[in-house]
Amino acid sequence: MSLINKRLSELARDVGGRVIGDGQVLIQNVASIEDAGPGEITFLANPRYQSHLSRCRASAIIVGPGVIKDDSVQETGKGYLEISDPYLAFARVLQMFARPVRYDKKISLRASVDPTASLGADVTLFPGVFVGAGVRVGRETVLYPGVFLGDGAQVGDGCVLHPNVVVREGCCIGNRVILHAGVVVGSDGFGYAGHGDGRIKIPQVGTVEIQDDVEIGANTTVDRATFGKTVIERRAKIDNLVQIAHNVTVGENSIIAAQVGIAGSTRIGKDVTLLGQVGVLNHLRIGDGATIGPQSGIPRSVPPGVVLSGGIADAPHHEWLKVMTLLPQLPKLWNLVRALEKKVSDLVKGGDQNHASHVRR
Amino acid sequence: MSLINKRLSELARDVGGRVIGDGQVLIQNVASIEDAGPGEITFLANPRYQSHLSRCRASAIIVGPGVIKDDSVQETGKGYLEISDPYLAFARVLQMFARPVRYDKKISLRASVDPTASLGADVTLFPGVFVGAGVRVGRETVLYPGVFLGDGAQVGDGCVLHPNVVVREGCCIGNRVILHAGVVVGSDGFGYAGHGDGRIKIPQVGTVEIQDDVEIGANTTVDRATFGKTVIERRAKIDNLVQIAHNVTVGENSIIAAQVGIAGSTRIGKDVTLLGQVGVLNHLRIGDGATIGPQSGIPRSVPPGVVLSGGIADAPHHEWLKVMTLLPQLPKLWNLVRALEKKVSDLVKGGDQNHASHVRR
Amino acid sequence: MSLINKRLSELARDVGGRVIGDGQVLIQNVASIEDAGPGEITFLANPRYQSHLSRCRASAIIVGPGVIKDDSVQETGKGYLEISDPYLAFARVLQMFARPVRYDKKISLRASVDPTASLGADVTLFPGVFVGAGVRVGRETVLYPGVFLGDGAQVGDGCVLHPNVVVREGCCIGNRVILHAGVVVGSDGFGYAGHGDGRIKIPQVGTVEIQDDVEIGANTTVDRATFGKTVIERRAKIDNLVQIAHNVTVGENSIIAAQVGIAGSTRIGKDVTLLGQVGVLNHLRIGDGATIGPQSGIPRSVPPGVVLSGGIADAPHHEWLKVMTLLPQLPKLWNLVRALEKKVSDLVKGGDQNHASHVRR
């Protein structure tokens, strides 16, 4: 990383927070709590890792409220930055120290650009880029080798399209969008009508709209709509190897972890979190702020704010955990019930005999 | 889409069906039932959406039998096309209106074509295509930028290979095949022998055969066989991010949804449907016409025609739904059984006391 | 395959094992037990396929100990190679017969190589390769069309990077590594801090280290670390469409099947096997030698050597199989318990009535 030199007190001015201990320590780099050494800053966000604190060799540590007592800090040449969201503060510090990639703002002679395409100021086109007819690319956007922009595609300002990203014809990418290597935007939705040899392809004549500040992970696929648009709203973040089917909407600020699959026409609300390998069926609505646990299969719409796991059973998270704990005991339960059944039936017989003996008596 | 102008009565002649209401309405475009307006045609296939009918502003609507009563149609300048499979009819209309992509049928000077390769008439090779030694490409086939055809690969007539598709050496693609961006055909099957440091790679010396009219979704992978061939039979349709392992056969007209994984040497029959994220173990047979619900894991062969969900339990679909409904009640069941157990054991003790009292008496 | 001619007795000298029957049979090729004919060698590793033996037309068959009785072999012109691990022996024979791909060891004029990059002897760079600043590529390494090596990336000796592989800046690939088409190494880890509109990206300033003799399947993604390194240790084998998140370690000799997802900072031990579509949560440890069954979700660390299936329930494999067998009977169990409950409650009432009658009497 960079050759920046900052005192902890200066950093505190930039990102906020209160300095405890030595505010004059000089910070030159950022590292994890296990690896950080002198001249480096790190953070402690998860109280579970508090035991790392004493062993930590960093010059400065960003911590949550109350983690460090003022009087416990000796003159050890260490400083602490106390702040309500240490992880967020740390991310800001990291952004300061991370060396920004410098692009040469040139259009490689080995890029193929249709004469009807329009390229903004300061774009960088690496060798092997293909830009189709009528394409518009905004200013300062970077297209790495192997990027393909189909006819009529639009890409906004300040985007980075990593190697081998494909944006097919007519699709529209906003500003400051990051598409990681191998992302495919605008491949045909999976639609057929009829059966057997009579099955025919439904032309997918819609497009994809990816709004500002979206980031999409490597080899993820976003299909074009049958009609209209598949939409990824502003600031949504999508991980690697995710499948977004035709006519899906992913709401703003939503988080979609790796290998999730969302079937056609489903609407994911705002601020939704879908954890890894979740599958959501078609034509559903996932309400704003809902969180779906890993590997859940979602067969029904989900109301806003709900936390769900193992969605096929449609159980709230804590109930599902109980279920999952009991599941391995199902064979035991089964035997228990069998034994019970026998006992009761013996009892019933015994009762009859009792009764009989009463009668006989 | 296109600038085609057709009267509803003309469309009826082309795709079949009976006109109800105004057959003279002019159709210029196609849209969804929510978005369609004057001059547009739409369809109603799912009775659940029947409520959209009254609000629909389209000039013409394709409907199933009995949806529209002849005498209920006022002179509103609207027409209906009644037909047994409205979705199929609609797909046909859409195919008429969808503007076909026009290719320039040129071989880019920036494509790399081995002198021993043979290219059919009217092929289009975009910049950055690579065609290896001995490759044969059929007529009117389109190879988008970044397509790689390894030595000896064969691609039939009228195919479209979207950007960055990889077809490795010796693999064979039929006619009218569509491979979406990032598809990899013929990467090595996952095969090793031995253990630990003694483990060695099993050379994958087979190939892949993809038959006529197959369509494969973005970033899907189809591995080459250890020996012989991995086969995707005619008219099979495969969605995005699917894994087809070595020596698998996918039968004709089968439908495989996104993120499905099929392990080595498994044979998927004809007309099979595998829904999203299904996993099928190796060396199995999925019978013709079987349907497997989303996220199911299939550990055993499946007979023809069966509808399965949550395949790890090997339950027919409706039973599995019951299971999944009861699953969240497992903690309750467990408590219930515990209570029962106590009751019965009290009863047994009570009975003994009863008995004792009898004796004592 | 090749035009090699070897007698079975010669092969036995090369790979070990004992010849039974005719050691003079001439072997020209290798095939599966179903397809092998005269002049070909095959193998029988799985006793389940023993019935194929009698029908097999191969000239030679590699078998396990005791499969063939010496006196049962007639003078049929067939030979057998008896060896403890027939599959491993077969893989060795296959390696002998498989024709190695020959590369022209040239740097295509259509490859783009930064002047500061260093290329080892006998490298092959196909057209459309991109090699960034400061990159180092070892001797005899092959970079297929569309391969991208970001600034400062390092690739060792004897590697094969198939078409459209992306290795981003600063990532490090060992010797004899095979990366199949579409693999992405070093895309940004999925990390954000804050919430809603205040959410910011955590720069991923770490890298990826892929050690010697690793093989990674098509379209698999390996994210770069937030800090430090994501590590794939020597001889690990990873299948297609796998997701390896930031800061994960995959231990040496581990096997990871297709579509597995491993979340951030998790450490997979040595000799671990993860079967298809497994998901492992973040910050866990999977102990050396553990095996996780297909589609399992792993929410907790797993001790060394354990065999787990359906990991969400954290049950050992054989118990999980029992659970999965009973699961479809849950509705039946539920009804059974309900019936029981009624019986017992009737009994209790009956007992009270009994008691009452006693009193009345």
GROMACS .gro file of C-alpha atoms in nm, chain C residues 141-300:
model
  160
  863THR     CA    1   0.398  -2.190  -1.919
  864VAL     CA    2   0.109  -2.165  -2.167
  865LEU     CA    3  -0.131  -1.870  -2.177
  866TYR     CA    4  -0.431  -1.937  -2.401
  867PRO     CA    5  -0.626  -1.664  -2.583
  868GLY     CA    6  -0.797  -1.410  -2.364
  869VAL     CA    7  -0.584  -1.477  -2.056
  870PHE     CA    8  -0.533  -1.163  -1.847
  871LEU     CA    9  -0.245  -1.120  -1.602
  872GLY     CA   10  -0.280  -0.800  -1.400
  873ASP     CA   11   0.012  -0.581  -1.297
  874GLY     CA   12   0.261  -0.758  -1.074
  875ALA     CA   13   0.099  -1.099  -1.108
  876GLN     CA   14   0.333  -1.398  -1.100
  877VAL     CA   15   0.286  -1.732  -1.270
  878GLY     CA   16   0.534  -2.016  -1.218
  879ASP     CA   17   0.683  -2.280  -1.450
  880GLY     CA   18   0.489  -2.533  -1.653
  881CYS     CA   19   0.145  -2.381  -1.589
  882VAL     CA   20  -0.148  -2.396  -1.831
  883LEU     CA   21  -0.393  -2.107  -1.816
  884HIS     CA   22  -0.687  -2.191  -2.040
  885PRO     CA   23  -0.881  -1.934  -2.246
  886ASN     CA   24  -1.015  -1.624  -2.071
  887VAL     CA   25  -0.855  -1.695  -1.733
  888VAL     CA   26  -0.815  -1.377  -1.529
  889VAL     CA   27  -0.539  -1.338  -1.270
  890ARG     CA   28  -0.563  -0.995  -1.121
  891GLU     CA   29  -0.289  -0.764  -0.997
  892GLY     CA   30  -0.037  -0.895  -0.750
  893CYS     CA   31  -0.170  -1.251  -0.735
  894CYS     CA   32   0.077  -1.536  -0.733
  895ILE     CA   33   0.043  -1.873  -0.909
  896GLY     CA   34   0.291  -2.155  -0.835
  897ASN     CA   35   0.437  -2.418  -1.068
  898ARG     CA   36   0.248  -2.673  -1.278
  899VAL     CA   37  -0.083  -2.508  -1.195
  900ILE     CA   38  -0.378  -2.568  -1.431
  901LEU     CA   39  -0.647  -2.300  -1.442
  902HIS     CA   40  -0.940  -2.396  -1.662
  903ALA     CA   41  -1.126  -2.158  -1.889
  904GLY     CA   42  -1.296  -1.862  -1.725
  905VAL     CA   43  -1.132  -1.897  -1.383
  906VAL     CA   44  -1.107  -1.562  -1.202
  907VAL     CA   45  -0.829  -1.526  -0.945
  908GLY     CA   46  -0.806  -1.213  -0.734
  909SER     CA   47  -1.138  -1.036  -0.784
  910ASP     CA   48  -1.229  -0.818  -0.489
  911GLY     CA   49  -1.356  -0.991  -0.176
  912PHE     CA   50  -1.716  -0.907  -0.086
  913GLY     CA   51  -1.669  -0.659   0.195
  914TYR     CA   52  -1.864  -0.350   0.299
  915ALA     CA   53  -1.903  -0.150   0.620
  916GLY     CA   54  -2.195   0.058   0.738
  917HIS     CA   55  -2.560   0.038   0.637
  918GLY     CA   56  -2.801   0.169   0.375
  919ASP     CA   57  -2.679   0.477   0.192
  920GLY     CA   58  -2.388   0.500   0.437
  921ARG     CA   59  -2.246   0.165   0.330
  922ILE     CA   60  -1.893   0.187   0.189
  923LYS     CA   61  -1.667  -0.059   0.014
  924ILE     CA   62  -1.379  -0.205   0.210
  925PRO     CA   63  -1.080  -0.193  -0.023
  926GLN     CA   64  -0.949  -0.543  -0.074
  927VAL     CA   65  -0.576  -0.482  -0.058
  928GLY     CA   66  -0.465  -0.842  -0.015
  929THR     CA   67  -0.384  -1.097  -0.285
  930VAL     CA   68  -0.424  -1.464  -0.375
  931GLU     CA   69  -0.155  -1.732  -0.356
  932ILE     CA   70  -0.209  -2.051  -0.552
  933GLN     CA   71   0.060  -2.305  -0.476
  934ASP     CA   72   0.224  -2.575  -0.687
  935ASP     CA   73   0.025  -2.846  -0.865
  936VAL     CA   74  -0.315  -2.695  -0.794
  937GLU     CA   75  -0.589  -2.745  -1.057
  938ILE     CA   76  -0.896  -2.519  -1.066
  939GLY     CA   77  -1.209  -2.586  -1.273
  940ALA     CA   78  -1.386  -2.371  -1.529
  941ASN     CA   79  -1.548  -2.044  -1.420
  942THR     CA   80  -1.445  -2.090  -1.056
  943THR     CA   81  -1.377  -1.767  -0.864
  944VAL     CA   82  -1.110  -1.710  -0.598
  945ASP     CA   83  -1.135  -1.370  -0.431
  946ARG     CA   84  -0.835  -1.168  -0.315
  947ALA     CA   85  -0.792  -1.114   0.061
  948THR     CA   86  -0.897  -0.799   0.243
  949PHE     CA   87  -0.543  -0.807   0.389
  950GLY     CA   88  -0.285  -1.076   0.350
  951LYS     CA   89  -0.364  -1.367   0.124
  952THR     CA   90  -0.632  -1.606   0.015
  953VAL     CA   91  -0.437  -1.932  -0.015
  954ILE     CA   92  -0.492  -2.249  -0.216
  955GLU     CA   93  -0.225  -2.484  -0.090
  956ARG     CA   94  -0.021  -2.727  -0.300
  957ARG     CA   95  -0.196  -3.008  -0.482
  958ALA     CA   96  -0.549  -2.894  -0.391
  959LYS     CA   97  -0.800  -2.977  -0.667
  960ILE     CA   98  -1.102  -2.754  -0.718
  961ASP     CA   99  -1.385  -2.825  -0.961
  962ASN     CA  100  -1.601  -2.590  -1.173
  963LEU     CA  101  -1.811  -2.295  -1.055
  964VAL     CA  102  -1.674  -2.297  -0.701
  965GLN     CA  103  -1.668  -1.978  -0.493
  966ILE     CA  104  -1.367  -1.919  -0.267
  967ALA     CA  105  -1.416  -1.599  -0.067
  968HIS     CA  106  -1.154  -1.358   0.066
  969ASN     CA  107  -0.899  -1.482   0.317
  970VAL     CA  108  -1.001  -1.846   0.282
  971THR     CA  109  -0.730  -2.110   0.303
  972VAL     CA  110  -0.777  -2.441   0.124
  973GLY     CA  111  -0.532  -2.696   0.264
  974GLU     CA  112  -0.300  -2.915   0.062
  975ASN     CA  113  -0.437  -3.218  -0.120
  976SER     CA  114  -0.795  -3.113  -0.050
  977ILE     CA  115  -1.068  -3.188  -0.304
  978ILE     CA  116  -1.350  -2.942  -0.363
  979ALA     CA  117  -1.630  -3.049  -0.593
  980ALA     CA  118  -1.838  -2.833  -0.823
  981GLN     CA  119  -2.049  -2.538  -0.706
  982VAL     CA  120  -1.917  -2.544  -0.349
  983GLY     CA  121  -1.911  -2.206  -0.176
  984ILE     CA  122  -1.667  -2.121   0.103
  985ALA     CA  123  -1.732  -1.798   0.292
  986GLY     CA  124  -1.473  -1.548   0.412
  987SER     CA  125  -1.175  -1.639   0.635
  988THR     CA  126  -1.270  -2.006   0.666
  989ARG     CA  127  -0.979  -2.250   0.681
  990ILE     CA  128  -1.022  -2.580   0.501
  991GLY     CA  129  -0.763  -2.827   0.634
  992LYS     CA  130  -0.548  -3.077   0.445
  993ASP     CA  131  -0.694  -3.378   0.268
  994VAL     CA  132  -1.046  -3.245   0.314
  995THR     CA  133  -1.318  -3.348   0.069
  996LEU     CA  134  -1.613  -3.115   0.008
  997LEU     CA  135  -1.869  -3.270  -0.225
  998GLY     CA  136  -2.090  -3.083  -0.470
  999GLN     CA  137  -2.284  -2.768  -0.375
 1000VAL     CA  138  -2.163  -2.766  -0.014
 1001GLY     CA  139  -2.175  -2.427   0.157
 1002VAL     CA  140  -1.939  -2.343   0.443
 1003LEU     CA  141  -1.999  -2.033   0.656
 1004ASN     CA  142  -1.731  -1.777   0.735
 1005HIS     CA  143  -1.459  -1.789   1.003
 1006LEU     CA  144  -1.483  -2.169   1.046
 1007ARG     CA  145  -1.223  -2.444   1.048
 1008ILE     CA  146  -1.277  -2.771   0.866
 1009GLY     CA  147  -1.034  -3.018   1.020
 1010ASP     CA  148  -0.779  -3.222   0.824
 1011GLY     CA  149  -0.922  -3.523   0.650
 1012ALA     CA  150  -1.287  -3.428   0.703
 1013THR     CA  151  -1.541  -3.524   0.435
 1014ILE     CA  152  -1.860  -3.323   0.384
 1015GLY     CA  153  -2.149  -3.476   0.189
 1016PRO     CA  154  -2.314  -3.304  -0.109
 1017GLN     CA  155  -2.532  -2.994  -0.056
 1018SER     CA  156  -2.446  -2.978   0.314
 1019GLY     CA  157  -2.453  -2.640   0.480
 1020ILE     CA  158  -2.182  -2.610   0.744
 1021PRO     CA  159  -2.254  -2.355   1.019
 1022ARG     CA  160  -1.990  -2.467   1.270
   0.00000   0.00000   0.00000
